[in-house]
PDB file of C-alpha atoms and ligand atoms in Angstrom:
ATOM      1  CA  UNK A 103      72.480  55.196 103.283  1.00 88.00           C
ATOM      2  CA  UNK A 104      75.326  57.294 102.102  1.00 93.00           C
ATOM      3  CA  UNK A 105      78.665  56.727 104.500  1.00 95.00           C
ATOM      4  CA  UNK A 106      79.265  59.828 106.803  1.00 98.00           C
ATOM      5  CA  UNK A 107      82.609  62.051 106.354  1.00 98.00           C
ATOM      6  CA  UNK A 108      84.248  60.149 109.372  1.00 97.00           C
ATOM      7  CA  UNK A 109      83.237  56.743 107.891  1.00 97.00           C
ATOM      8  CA  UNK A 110      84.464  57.556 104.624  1.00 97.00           C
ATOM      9  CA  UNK A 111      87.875  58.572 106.382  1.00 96.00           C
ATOM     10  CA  UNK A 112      88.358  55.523 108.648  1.00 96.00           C
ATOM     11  CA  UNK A 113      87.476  53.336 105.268  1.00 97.00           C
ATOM     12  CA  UNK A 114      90.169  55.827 103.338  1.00 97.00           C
ATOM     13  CA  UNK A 115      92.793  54.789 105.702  1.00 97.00           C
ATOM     14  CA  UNK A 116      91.968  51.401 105.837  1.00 97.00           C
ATOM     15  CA  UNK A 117      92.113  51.289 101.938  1.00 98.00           C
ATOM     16  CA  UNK A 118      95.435  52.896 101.837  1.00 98.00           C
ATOM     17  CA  UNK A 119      97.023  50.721 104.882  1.00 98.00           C
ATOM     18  CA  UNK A 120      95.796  47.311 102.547  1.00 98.00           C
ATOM     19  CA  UNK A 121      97.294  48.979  99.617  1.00 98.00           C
ATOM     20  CA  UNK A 122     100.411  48.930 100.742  1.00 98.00           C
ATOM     21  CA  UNK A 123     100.491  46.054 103.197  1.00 98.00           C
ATOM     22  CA  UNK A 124      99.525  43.844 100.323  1.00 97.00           C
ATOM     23  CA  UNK A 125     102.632  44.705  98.251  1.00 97.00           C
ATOM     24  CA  UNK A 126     104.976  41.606  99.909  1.00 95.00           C
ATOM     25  CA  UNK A 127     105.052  39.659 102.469  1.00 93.00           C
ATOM     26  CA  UNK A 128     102.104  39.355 105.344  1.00 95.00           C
ATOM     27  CA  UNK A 129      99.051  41.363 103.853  1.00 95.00           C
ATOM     28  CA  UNK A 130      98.151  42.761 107.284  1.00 96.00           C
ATOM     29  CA  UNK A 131     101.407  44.269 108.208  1.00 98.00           C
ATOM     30  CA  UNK A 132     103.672  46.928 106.689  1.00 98.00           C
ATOM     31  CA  UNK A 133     107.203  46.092 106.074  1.00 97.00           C
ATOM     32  CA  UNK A 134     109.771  48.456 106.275  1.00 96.00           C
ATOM     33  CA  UNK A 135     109.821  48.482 102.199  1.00 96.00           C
ATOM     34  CA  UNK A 136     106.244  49.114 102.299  1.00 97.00           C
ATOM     35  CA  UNK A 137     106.172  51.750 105.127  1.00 97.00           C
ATOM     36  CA  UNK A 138     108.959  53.410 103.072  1.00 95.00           C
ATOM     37  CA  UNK A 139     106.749  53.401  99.841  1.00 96.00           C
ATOM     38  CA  UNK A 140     104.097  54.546 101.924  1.00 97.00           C
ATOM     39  CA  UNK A 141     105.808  57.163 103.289  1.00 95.00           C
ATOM     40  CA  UNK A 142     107.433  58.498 100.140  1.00 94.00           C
ATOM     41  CA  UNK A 143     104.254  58.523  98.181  1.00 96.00           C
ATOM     42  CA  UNK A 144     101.352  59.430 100.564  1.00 96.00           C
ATOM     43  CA  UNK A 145     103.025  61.604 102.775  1.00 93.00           C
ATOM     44  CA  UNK A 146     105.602  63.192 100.405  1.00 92.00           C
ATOM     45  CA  UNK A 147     105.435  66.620 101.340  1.00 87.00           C
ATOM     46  CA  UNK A 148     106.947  65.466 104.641  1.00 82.00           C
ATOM     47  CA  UNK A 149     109.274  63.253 103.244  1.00 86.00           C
ATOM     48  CA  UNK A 150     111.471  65.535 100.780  1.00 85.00           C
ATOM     49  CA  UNK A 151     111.766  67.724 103.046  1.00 84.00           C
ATOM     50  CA  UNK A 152     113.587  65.376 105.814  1.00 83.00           C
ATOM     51  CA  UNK A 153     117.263  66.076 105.039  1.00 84.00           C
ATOM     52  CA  UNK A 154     118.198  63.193 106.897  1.00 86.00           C
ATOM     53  CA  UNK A 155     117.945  59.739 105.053  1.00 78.00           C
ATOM     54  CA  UNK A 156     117.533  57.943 108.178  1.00 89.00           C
ATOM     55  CA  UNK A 157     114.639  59.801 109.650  1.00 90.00           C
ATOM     56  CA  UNK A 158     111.992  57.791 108.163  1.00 90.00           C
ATOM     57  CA  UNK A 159     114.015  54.316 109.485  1.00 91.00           C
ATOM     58  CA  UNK A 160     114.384  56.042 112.885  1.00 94.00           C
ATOM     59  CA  UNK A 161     110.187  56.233 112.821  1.00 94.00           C
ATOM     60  CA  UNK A 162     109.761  52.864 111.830  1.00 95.00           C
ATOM     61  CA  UNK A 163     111.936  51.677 114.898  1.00 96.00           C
ATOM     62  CA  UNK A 164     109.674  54.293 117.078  1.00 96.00           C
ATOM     63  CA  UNK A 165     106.014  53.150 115.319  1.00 97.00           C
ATOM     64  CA  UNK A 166     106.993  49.324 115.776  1.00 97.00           C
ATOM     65  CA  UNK A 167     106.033  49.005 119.451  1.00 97.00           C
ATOM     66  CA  UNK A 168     106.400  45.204 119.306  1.00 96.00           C
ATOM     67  CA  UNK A 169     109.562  45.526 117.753  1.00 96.00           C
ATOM     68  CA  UNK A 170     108.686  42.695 115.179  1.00 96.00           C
ATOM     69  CA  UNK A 171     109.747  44.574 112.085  1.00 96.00           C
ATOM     70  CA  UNK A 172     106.351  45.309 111.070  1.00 97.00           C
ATOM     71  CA  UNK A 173     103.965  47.964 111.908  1.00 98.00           C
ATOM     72  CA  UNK A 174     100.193  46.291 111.842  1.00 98.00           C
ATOM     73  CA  UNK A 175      97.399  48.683 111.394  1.00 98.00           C
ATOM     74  CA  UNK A 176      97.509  49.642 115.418  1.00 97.00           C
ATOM     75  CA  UNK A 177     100.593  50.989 114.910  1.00 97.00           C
ATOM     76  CA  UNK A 178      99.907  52.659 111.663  1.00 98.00           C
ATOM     77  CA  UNK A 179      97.300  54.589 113.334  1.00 97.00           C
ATOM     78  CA  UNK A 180      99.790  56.022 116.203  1.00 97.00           C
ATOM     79  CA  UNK A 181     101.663  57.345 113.105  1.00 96.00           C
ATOM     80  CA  UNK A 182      98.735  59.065 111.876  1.00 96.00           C
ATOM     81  CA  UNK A 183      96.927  59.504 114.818  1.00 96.00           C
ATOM     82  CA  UNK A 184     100.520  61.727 115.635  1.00 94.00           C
ATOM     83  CA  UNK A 185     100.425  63.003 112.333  1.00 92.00           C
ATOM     84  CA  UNK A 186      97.036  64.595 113.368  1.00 93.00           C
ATOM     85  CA  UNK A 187      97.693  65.757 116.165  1.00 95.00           C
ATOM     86  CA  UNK A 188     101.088  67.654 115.253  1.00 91.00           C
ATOM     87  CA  UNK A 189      98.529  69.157 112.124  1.00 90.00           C
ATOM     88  CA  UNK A 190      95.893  70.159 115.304  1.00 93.00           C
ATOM     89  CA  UNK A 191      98.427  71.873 116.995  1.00 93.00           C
ATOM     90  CA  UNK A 192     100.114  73.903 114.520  1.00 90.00           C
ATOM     91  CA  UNK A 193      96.980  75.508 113.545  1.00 86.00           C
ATOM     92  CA  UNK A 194      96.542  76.496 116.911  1.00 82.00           C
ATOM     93  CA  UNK A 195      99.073  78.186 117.139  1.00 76.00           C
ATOM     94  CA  UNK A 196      98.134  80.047 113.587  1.00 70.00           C
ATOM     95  CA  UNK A 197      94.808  80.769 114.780  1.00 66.00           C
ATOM     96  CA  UNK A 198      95.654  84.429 116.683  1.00 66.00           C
ATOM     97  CA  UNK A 199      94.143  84.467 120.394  1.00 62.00           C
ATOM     98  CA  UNK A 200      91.225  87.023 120.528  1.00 66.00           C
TER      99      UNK A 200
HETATM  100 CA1   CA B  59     105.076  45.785 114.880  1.00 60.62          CA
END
């Protein structure tokens, strides 16, 4: 059976979350090197345009809930569940009320 559209999203961001938890350190956690690579590559278009160097540290600090330096894949989700959400809501607003 082929995987549905949803599954084939959930196993996307799984893929991508091992990818670059695996680079150093504890496989099942991002560091703060690795949530910057992850940051800077996948989610680019964000990124360059953040004049502020420090954003991306400031939502590291935010995402790590524990406050153990890493962000495991339950906090990695609240980024992109966010990330979703602030995408939802901005087309809402494009979409003109009838
Ligand atoms: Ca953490």
């Amino acid at each position: 059976m082929q995987p549905t559209e949803t599954e084939r999203c959930i196993e996307s961001l799984l893929a991508v979350f091992q990818r670059y938890a695996g680079r150093e350190g504890d496989n099942c956690t991002l560091s703060k090197r690795e949530f910057l690579a992850f940051m800077n590559t996948e989610l680019a278009a964000f990124t360059k345009n953040q004049k502020d160097p420090g954003v991306v540290d400031r939502m590291m600090k935010k995402l790590d809930l524990n406050s153990d330096g890493q962000l495991d894949f339950q906090e990695f989700l609240n980024l992109i569940g966010g990330i979703a959400v602030a995408c939802h809501n901005s087309l809402l607003v494009k979409t003109p009320s009838p």
